[in-house]
mmCIF file with all atom_site columns, C-alpha atoms in Angstrom:
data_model
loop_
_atom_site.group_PDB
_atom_site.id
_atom_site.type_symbol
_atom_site.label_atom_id
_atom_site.label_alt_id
_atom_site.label_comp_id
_atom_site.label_asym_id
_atom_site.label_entity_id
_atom_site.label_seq_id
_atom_site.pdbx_PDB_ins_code
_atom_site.Cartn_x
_atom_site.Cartn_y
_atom_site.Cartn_z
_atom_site.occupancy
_atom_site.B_iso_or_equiv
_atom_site.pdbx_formal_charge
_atom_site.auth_seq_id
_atom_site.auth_comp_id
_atom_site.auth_asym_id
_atom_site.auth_atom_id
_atom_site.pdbx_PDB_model_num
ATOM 1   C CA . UNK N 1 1   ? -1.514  15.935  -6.794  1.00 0.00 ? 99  UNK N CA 1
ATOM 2   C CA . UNK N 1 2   ? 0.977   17.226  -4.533  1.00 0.00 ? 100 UNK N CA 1
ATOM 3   C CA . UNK N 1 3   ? 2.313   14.817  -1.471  1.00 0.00 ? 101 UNK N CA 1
ATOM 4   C CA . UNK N 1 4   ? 1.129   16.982  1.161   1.00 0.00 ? 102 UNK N CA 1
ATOM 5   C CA . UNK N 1 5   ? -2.063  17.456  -0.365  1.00 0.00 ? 103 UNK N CA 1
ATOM 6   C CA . UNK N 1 6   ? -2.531  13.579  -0.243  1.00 0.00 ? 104 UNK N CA 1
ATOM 7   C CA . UNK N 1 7   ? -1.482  13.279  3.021   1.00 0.00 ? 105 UNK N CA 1
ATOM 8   C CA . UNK N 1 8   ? -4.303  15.956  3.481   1.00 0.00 ? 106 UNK N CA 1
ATOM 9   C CA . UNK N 1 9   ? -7.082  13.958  1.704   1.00 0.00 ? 107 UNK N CA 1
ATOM 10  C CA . UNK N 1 10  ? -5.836  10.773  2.667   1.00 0.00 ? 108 UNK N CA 1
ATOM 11  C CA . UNK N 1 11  ? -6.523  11.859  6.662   1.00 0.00 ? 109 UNK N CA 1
ATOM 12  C CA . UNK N 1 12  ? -9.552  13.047  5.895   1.00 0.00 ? 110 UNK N CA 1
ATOM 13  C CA . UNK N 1 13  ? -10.839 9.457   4.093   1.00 0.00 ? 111 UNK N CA 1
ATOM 14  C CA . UNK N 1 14  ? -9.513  7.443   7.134   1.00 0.00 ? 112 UNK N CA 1
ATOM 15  C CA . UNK N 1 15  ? -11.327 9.701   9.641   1.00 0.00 ? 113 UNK N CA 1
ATOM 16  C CA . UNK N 1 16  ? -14.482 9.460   7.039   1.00 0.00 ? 114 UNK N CA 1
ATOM 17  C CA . UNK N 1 17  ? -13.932 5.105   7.125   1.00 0.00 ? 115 UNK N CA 1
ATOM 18  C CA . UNK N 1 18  ? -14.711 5.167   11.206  1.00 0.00 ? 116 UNK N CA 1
ATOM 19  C CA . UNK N 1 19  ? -17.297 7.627   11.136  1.00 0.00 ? 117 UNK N CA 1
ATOM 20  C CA . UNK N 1 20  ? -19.094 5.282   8.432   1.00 0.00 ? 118 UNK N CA 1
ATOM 21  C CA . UNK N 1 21  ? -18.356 2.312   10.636  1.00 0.00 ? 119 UNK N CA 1
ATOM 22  C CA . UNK N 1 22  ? -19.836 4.126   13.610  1.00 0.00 ? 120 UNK N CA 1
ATOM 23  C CA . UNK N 1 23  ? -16.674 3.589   15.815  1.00 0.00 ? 121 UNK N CA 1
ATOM 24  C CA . UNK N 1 24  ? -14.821 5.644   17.943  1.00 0.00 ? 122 UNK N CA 1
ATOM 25  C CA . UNK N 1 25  ? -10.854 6.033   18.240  1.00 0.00 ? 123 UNK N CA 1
ATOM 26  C CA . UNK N 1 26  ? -10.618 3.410   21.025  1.00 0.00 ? 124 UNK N CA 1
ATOM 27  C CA . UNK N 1 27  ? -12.357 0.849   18.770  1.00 0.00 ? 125 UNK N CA 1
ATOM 28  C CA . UNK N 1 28  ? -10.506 1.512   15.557  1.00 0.00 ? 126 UNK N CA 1
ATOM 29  C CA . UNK N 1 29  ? -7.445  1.527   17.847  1.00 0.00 ? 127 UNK N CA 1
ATOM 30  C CA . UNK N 1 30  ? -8.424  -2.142  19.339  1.00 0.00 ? 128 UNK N CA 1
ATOM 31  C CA . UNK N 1 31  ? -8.915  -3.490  15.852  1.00 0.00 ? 129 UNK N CA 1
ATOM 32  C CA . UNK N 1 32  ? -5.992  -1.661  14.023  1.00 0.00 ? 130 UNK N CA 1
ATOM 33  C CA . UNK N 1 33  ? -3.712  -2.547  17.011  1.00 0.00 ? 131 UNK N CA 1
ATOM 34  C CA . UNK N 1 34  ? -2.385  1.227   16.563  1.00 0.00 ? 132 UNK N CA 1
ATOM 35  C CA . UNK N 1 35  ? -2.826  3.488   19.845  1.00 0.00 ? 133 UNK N CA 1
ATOM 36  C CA . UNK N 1 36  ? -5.237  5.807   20.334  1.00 0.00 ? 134 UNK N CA 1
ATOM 37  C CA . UNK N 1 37  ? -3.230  9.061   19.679  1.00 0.00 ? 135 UNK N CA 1
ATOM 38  C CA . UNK N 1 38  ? -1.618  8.288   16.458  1.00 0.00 ? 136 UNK N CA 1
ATOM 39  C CA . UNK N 1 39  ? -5.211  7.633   15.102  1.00 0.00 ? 137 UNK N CA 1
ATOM 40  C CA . UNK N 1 40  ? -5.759  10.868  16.481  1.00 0.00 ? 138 UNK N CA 1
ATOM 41  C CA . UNK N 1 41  ? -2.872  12.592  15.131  1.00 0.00 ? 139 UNK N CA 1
ATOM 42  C CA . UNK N 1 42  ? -3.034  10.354  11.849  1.00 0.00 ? 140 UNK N CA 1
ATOM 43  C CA . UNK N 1 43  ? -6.561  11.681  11.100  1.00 0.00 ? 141 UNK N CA 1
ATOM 44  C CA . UNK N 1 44  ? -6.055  15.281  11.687  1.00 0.00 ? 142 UNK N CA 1
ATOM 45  C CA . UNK N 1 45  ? -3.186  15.253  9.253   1.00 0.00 ? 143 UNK N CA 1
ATOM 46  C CA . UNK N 1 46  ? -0.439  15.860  11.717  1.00 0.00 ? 144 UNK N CA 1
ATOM 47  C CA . UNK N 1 47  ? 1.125   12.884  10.929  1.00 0.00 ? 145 UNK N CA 1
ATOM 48  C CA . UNK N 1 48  ? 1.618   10.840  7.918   1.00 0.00 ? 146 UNK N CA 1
ATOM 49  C CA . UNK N 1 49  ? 0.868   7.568   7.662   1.00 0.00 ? 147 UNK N CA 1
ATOM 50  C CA . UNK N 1 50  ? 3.828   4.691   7.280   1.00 0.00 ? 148 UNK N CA 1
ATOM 51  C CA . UNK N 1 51  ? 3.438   1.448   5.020   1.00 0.00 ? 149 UNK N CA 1
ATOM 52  C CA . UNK N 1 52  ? 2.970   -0.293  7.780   1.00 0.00 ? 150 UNK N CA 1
ATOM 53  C CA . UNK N 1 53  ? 0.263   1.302   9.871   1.00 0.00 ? 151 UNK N CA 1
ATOM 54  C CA . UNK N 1 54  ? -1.281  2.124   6.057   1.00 0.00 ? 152 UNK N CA 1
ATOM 55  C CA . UNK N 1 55  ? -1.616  -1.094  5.942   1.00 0.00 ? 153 UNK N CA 1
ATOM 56  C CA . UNK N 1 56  ? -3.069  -2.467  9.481   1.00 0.00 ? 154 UNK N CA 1
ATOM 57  C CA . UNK N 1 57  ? -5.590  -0.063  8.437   1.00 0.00 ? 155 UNK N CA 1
ATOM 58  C CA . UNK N 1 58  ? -6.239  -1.183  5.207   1.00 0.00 ? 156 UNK N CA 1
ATOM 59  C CA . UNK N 1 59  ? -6.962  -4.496  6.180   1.00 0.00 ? 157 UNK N CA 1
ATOM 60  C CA . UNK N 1 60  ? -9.083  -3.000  9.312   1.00 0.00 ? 158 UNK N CA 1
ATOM 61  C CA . UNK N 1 61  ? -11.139 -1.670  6.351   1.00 0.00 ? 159 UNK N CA 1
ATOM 62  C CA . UNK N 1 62  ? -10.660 -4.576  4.098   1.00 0.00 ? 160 UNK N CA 1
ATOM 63  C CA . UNK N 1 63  ? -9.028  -2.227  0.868   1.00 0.00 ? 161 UNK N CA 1
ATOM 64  C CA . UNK N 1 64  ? -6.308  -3.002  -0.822  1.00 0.00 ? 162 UNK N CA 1
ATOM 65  C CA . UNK N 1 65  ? -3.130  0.241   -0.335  1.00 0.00 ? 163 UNK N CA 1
ATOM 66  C CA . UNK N 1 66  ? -4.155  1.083   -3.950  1.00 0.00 ? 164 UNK N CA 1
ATOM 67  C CA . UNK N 1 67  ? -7.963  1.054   -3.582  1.00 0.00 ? 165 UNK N CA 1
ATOM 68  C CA . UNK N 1 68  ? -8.020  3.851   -0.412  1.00 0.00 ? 166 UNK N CA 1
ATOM 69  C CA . UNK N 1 69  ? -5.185  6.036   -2.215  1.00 0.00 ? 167 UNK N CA 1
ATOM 70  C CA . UNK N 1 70  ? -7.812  5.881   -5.062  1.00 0.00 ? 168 UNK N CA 1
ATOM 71  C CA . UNK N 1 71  ? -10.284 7.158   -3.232  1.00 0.00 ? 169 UNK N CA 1
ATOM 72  C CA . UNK N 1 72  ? -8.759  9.841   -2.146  1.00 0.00 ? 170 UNK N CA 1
ATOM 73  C CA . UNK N 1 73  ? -8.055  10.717  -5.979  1.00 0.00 ? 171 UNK N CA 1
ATOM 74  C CA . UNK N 1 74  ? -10.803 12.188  -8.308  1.00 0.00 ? 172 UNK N CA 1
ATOM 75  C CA . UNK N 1 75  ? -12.275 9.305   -10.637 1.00 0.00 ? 173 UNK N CA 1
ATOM 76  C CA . UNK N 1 76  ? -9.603  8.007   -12.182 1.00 0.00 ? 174 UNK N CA 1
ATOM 77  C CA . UNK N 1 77  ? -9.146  8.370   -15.867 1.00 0.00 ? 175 UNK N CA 1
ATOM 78  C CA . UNK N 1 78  ? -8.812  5.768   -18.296 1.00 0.00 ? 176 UNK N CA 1
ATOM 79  C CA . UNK N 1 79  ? -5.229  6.524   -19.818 1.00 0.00 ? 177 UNK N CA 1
ATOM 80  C CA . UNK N 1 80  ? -2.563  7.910   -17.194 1.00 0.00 ? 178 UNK N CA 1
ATOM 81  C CA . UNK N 1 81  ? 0.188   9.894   -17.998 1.00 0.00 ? 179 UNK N CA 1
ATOM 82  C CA . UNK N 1 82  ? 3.540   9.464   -16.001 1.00 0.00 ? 180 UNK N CA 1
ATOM 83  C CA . UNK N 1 83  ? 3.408   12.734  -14.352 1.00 0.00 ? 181 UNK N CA 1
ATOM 84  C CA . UNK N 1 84  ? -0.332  12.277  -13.453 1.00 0.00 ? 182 UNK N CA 1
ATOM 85  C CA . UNK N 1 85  ? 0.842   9.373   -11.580 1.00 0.00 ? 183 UNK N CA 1
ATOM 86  C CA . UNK N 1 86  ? 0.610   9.052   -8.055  1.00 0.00 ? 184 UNK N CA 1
ATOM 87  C CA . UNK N 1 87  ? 3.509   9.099   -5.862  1.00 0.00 ? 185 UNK N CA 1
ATOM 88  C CA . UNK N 1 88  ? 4.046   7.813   -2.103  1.00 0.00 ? 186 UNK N CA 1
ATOM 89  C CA . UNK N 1 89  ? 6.619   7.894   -0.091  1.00 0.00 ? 187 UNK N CA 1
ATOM 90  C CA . UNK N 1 90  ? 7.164   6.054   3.312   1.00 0.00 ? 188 UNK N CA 1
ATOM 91  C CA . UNK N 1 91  ? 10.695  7.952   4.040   1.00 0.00 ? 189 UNK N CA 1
ATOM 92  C CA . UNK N 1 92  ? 11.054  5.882   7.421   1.00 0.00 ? 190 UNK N CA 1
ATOM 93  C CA . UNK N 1 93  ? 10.861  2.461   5.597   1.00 0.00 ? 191 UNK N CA 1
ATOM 94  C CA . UNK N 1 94  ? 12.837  3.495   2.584   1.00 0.00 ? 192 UNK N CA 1
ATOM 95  C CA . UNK N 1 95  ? 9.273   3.032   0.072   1.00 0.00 ? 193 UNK N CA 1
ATOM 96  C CA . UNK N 1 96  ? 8.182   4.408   -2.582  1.00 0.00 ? 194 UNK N CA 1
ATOM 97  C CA . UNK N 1 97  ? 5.289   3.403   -4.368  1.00 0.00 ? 195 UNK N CA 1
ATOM 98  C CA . UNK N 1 98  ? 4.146   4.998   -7.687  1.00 0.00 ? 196 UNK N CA 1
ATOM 99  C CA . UNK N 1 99  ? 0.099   4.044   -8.465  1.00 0.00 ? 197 UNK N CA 1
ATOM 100 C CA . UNK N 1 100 ? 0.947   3.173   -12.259 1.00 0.00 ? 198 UNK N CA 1
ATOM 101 C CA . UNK N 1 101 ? -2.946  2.285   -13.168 1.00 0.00 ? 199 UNK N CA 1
ATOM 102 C CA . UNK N 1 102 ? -5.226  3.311   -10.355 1.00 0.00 ? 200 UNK N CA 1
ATOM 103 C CA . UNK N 1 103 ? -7.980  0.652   -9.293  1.00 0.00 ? 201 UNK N CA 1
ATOM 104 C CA . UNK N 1 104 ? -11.288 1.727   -10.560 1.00 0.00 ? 202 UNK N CA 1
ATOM 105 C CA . UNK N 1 105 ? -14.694 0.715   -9.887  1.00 0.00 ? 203 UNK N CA 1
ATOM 106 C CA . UNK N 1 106 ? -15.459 -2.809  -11.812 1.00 0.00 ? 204 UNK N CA 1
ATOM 107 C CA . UNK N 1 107 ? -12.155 -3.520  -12.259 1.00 0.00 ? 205 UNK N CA 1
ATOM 108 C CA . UNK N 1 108 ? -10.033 -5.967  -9.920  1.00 0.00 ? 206 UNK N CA 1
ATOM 109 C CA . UNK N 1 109 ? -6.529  -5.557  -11.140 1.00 0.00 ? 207 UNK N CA 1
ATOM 110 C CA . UNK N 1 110 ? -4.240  -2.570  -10.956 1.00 0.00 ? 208 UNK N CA 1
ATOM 111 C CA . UNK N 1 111 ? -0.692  -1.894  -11.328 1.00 0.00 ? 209 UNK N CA 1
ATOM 112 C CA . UNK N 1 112 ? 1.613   -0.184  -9.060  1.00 0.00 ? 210 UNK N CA 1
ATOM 113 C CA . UNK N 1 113 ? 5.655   0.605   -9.240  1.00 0.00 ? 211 UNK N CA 1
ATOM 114 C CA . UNK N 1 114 ? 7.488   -0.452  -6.349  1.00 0.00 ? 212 UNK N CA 1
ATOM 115 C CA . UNK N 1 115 ? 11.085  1.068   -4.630  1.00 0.00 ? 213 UNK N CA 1
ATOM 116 C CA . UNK N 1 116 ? 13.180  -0.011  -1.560  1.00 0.00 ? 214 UNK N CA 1
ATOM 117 C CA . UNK N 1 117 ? 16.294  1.337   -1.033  1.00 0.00 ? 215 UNK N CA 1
ATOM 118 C CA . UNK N 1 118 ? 19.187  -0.989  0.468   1.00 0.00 ? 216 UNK N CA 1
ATOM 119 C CA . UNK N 1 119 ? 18.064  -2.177  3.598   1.00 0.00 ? 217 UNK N CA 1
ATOM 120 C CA . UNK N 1 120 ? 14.519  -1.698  3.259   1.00 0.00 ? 218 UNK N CA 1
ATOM 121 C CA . UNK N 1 121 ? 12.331  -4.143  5.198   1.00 0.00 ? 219 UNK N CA 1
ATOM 122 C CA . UNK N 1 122 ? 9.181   -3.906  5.223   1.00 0.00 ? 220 UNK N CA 1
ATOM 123 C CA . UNK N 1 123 ? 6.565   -7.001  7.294   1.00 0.00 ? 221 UNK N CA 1
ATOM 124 C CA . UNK N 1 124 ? 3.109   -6.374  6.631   1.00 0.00 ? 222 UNK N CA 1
ATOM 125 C CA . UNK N 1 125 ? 1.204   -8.310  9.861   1.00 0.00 ? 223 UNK N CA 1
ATOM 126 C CA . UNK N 1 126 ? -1.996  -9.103  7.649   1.00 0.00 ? 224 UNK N CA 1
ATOM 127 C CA . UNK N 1 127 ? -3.159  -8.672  4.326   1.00 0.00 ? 225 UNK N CA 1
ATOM 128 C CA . UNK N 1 128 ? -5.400  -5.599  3.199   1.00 0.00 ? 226 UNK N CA 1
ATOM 129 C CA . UNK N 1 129 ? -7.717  -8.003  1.479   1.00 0.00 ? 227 UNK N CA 1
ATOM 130 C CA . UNK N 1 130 ? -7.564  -12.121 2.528   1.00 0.00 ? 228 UNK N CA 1
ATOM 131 C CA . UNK N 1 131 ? -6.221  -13.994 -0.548  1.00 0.00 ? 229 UNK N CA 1
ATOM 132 C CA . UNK N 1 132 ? -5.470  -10.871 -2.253  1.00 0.00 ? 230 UNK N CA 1
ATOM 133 C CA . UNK N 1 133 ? -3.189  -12.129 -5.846  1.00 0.00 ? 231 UNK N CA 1
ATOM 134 C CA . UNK N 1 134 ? -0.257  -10.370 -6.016  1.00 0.00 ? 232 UNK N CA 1
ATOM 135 C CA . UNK N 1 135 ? 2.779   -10.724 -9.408  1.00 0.00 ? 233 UNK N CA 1
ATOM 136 C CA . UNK N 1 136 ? 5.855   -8.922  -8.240  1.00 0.00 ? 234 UNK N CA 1
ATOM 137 C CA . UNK N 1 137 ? 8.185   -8.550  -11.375 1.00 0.00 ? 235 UNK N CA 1
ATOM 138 C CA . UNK N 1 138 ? 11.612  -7.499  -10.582 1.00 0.00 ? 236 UNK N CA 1
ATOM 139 C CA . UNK N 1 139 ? 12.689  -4.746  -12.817 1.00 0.00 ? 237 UNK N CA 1
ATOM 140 C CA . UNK N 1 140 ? 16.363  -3.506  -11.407 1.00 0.00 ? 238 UNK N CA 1
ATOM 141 C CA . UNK N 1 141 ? 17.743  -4.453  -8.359  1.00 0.00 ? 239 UNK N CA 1
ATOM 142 C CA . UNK N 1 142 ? 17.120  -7.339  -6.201  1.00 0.00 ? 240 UNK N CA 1
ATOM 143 C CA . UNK N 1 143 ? 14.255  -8.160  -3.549  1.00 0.00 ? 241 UNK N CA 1
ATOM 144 C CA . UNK N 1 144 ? 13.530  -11.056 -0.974  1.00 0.00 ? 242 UNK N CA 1
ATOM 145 C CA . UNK N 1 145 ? 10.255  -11.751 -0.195  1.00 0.00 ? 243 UNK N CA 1
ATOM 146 C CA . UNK N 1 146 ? 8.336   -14.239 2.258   1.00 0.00 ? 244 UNK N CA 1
ATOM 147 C CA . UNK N 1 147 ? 4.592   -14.895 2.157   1.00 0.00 ? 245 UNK N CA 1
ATOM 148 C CA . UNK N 1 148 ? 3.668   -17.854 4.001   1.00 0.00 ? 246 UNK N CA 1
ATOM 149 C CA . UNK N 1 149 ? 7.058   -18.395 5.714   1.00 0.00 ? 247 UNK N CA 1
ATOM 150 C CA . UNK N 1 150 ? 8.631   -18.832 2.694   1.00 0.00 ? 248 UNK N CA 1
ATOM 151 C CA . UNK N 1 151 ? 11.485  -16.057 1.387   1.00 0.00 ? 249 UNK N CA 1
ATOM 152 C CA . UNK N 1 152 ? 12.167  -15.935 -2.138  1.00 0.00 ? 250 UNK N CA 1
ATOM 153 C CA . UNK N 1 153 ? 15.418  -13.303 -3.577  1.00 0.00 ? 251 UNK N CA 1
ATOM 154 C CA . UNK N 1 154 ? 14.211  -12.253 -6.925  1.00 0.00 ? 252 UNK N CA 1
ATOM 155 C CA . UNK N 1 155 ? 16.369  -10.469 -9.117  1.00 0.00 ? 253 UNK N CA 1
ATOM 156 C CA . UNK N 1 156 ? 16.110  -8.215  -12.209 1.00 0.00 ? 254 UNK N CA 1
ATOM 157 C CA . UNK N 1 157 ? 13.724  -10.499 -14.855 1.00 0.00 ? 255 UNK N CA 1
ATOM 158 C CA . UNK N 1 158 ? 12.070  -12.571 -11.828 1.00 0.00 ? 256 UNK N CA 1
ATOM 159 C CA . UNK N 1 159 ? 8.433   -12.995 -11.303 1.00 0.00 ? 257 UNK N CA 1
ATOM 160 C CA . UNK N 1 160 ? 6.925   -14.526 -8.194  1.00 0.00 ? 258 UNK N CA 1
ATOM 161 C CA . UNK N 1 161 ? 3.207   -14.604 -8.125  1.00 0.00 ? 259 UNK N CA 1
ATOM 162 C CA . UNK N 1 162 ? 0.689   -15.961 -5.195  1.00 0.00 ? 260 UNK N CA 1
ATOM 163 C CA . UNK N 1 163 ? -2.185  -15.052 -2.874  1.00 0.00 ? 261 UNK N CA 1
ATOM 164 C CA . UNK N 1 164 ? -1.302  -13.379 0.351   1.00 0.00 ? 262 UNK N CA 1
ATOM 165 C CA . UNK N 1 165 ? -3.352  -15.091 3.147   1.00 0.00 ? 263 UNK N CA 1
ATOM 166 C CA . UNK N 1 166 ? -0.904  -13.988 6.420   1.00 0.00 ? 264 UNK N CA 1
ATOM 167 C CA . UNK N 1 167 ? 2.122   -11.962 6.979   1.00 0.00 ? 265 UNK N CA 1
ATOM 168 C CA . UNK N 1 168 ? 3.765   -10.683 4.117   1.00 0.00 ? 266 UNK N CA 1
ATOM 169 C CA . UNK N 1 169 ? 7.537   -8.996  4.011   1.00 0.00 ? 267 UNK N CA 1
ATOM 170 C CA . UNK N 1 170 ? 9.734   -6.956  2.026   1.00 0.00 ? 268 UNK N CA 1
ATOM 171 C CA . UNK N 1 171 ? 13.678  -6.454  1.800   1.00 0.00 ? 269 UNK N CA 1
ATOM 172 C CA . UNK N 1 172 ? 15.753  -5.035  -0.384  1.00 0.00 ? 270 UNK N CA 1
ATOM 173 C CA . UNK N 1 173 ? 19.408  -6.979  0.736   1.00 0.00 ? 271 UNK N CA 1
ATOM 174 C CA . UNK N 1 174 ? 21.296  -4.087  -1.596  1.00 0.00 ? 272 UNK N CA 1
ATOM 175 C CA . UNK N 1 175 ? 23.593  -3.417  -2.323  1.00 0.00 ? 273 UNK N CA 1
ATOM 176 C CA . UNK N 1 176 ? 21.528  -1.008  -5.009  1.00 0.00 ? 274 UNK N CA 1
ATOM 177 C CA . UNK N 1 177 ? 17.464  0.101   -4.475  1.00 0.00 ? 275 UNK N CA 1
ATOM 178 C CA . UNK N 1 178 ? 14.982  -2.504  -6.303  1.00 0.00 ? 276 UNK N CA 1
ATOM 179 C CA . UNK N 1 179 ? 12.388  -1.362  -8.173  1.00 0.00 ? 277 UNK N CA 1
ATOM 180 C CA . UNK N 1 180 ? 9.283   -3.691  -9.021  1.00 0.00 ? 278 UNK N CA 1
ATOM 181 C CA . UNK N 1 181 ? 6.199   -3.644  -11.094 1.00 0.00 ? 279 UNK N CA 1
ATOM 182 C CA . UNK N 1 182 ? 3.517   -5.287  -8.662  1.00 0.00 ? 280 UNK N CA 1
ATOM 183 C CA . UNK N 1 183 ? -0.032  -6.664  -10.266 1.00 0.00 ? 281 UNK N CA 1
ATOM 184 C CA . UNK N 1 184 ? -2.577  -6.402  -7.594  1.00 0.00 ? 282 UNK N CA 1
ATOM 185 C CA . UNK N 1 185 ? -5.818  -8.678  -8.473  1.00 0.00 ? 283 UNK N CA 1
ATOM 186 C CA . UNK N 1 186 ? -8.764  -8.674  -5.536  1.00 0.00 ? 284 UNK N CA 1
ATOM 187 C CA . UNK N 1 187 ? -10.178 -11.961 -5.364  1.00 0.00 ? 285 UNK N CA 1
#
């Protein structure tokens, strides 16, 4: 699936997660802590969405990044092929995340390919899911990241693994892009 047409589908999903919640813009905007107008603009596909924001409202709707891009996909199959894979791209962060095995329904893990380029930082205010487990593995490159006030600088071969419970953030020091495989397990 094309970017665009994700960004298409993916507005319509988040517009289709109030209306199922019964609440307006002004609520979702109170509990999101995102104004009023980029909802607005966000839902009718004008906009697209950063990492961040995707994930205040991820956590709003208590879904892991991977779960609500899934939904937006048809049922996922059981083998994916690298081209099938999906790709997105926060340009203003410097992310790009590639959905390597899609979550699917009865199934808690999933595994998703992770890029910064140099300078990349990334602070996630609250998890998607509370105590969500998460394996970074450092493939190229080099990465710090802090999860409950504590940074760790992985490098190529590294492996840090824990449950994210508060504020989460990503940086990529440089001077080359990282690229990670990340292990997502709900709880």
């Amino acid at each position: 699936m094309r970017g665009d047409e994700l960004d298409v589908r993916l507005a319509d999903r988040l517009a289709g997660l109030r209306v199922e919640r019964g609440w307006s813009l002004d609520e979702l905007a109170g509990r999101a802590g995102i104004s009023r107008s980029t909802l607005s603009r966000l839902e009718r596909g004008e906009i697209s969405p950063t990492a961040a924001l995707l994930n205040k409202l991820c956590a709003v709707y208590e879904r892991t990044m991977s779960r609500l891009l899934a939904e937006v996909e048809s049922e996922p199959p059981q083998l994916v092929r690298a081209p099938a894979q999906a790709v997105w791209r926060d340009e203003e962060s410097g992310f790009v995340r590639r959905s390597v095995s899609p979550p699917h329904p009865g199934l808690r893990g999933e595994l998703v390919e992770g890029m910064l380029r140099p300078g990349a930082d990334i602070a996630y205010d609250v998890p998607p899911v509370a105590g969500l487990e998460q394996h970074i593995w450092v493939l190229e490159g080099a990465v710090e990241i802090t999860s409950a006030g504590r940074a760790h600088v992985l490098r190529a071969g590294d492996c840090l693994r824990f449950r994210v419970w508060g504020p989460a953030r990503f940086h990529c020091p440089g001077p080359e892009p990282v690229r990670y495989a990340l292990f997502v397990v709900l709880p």
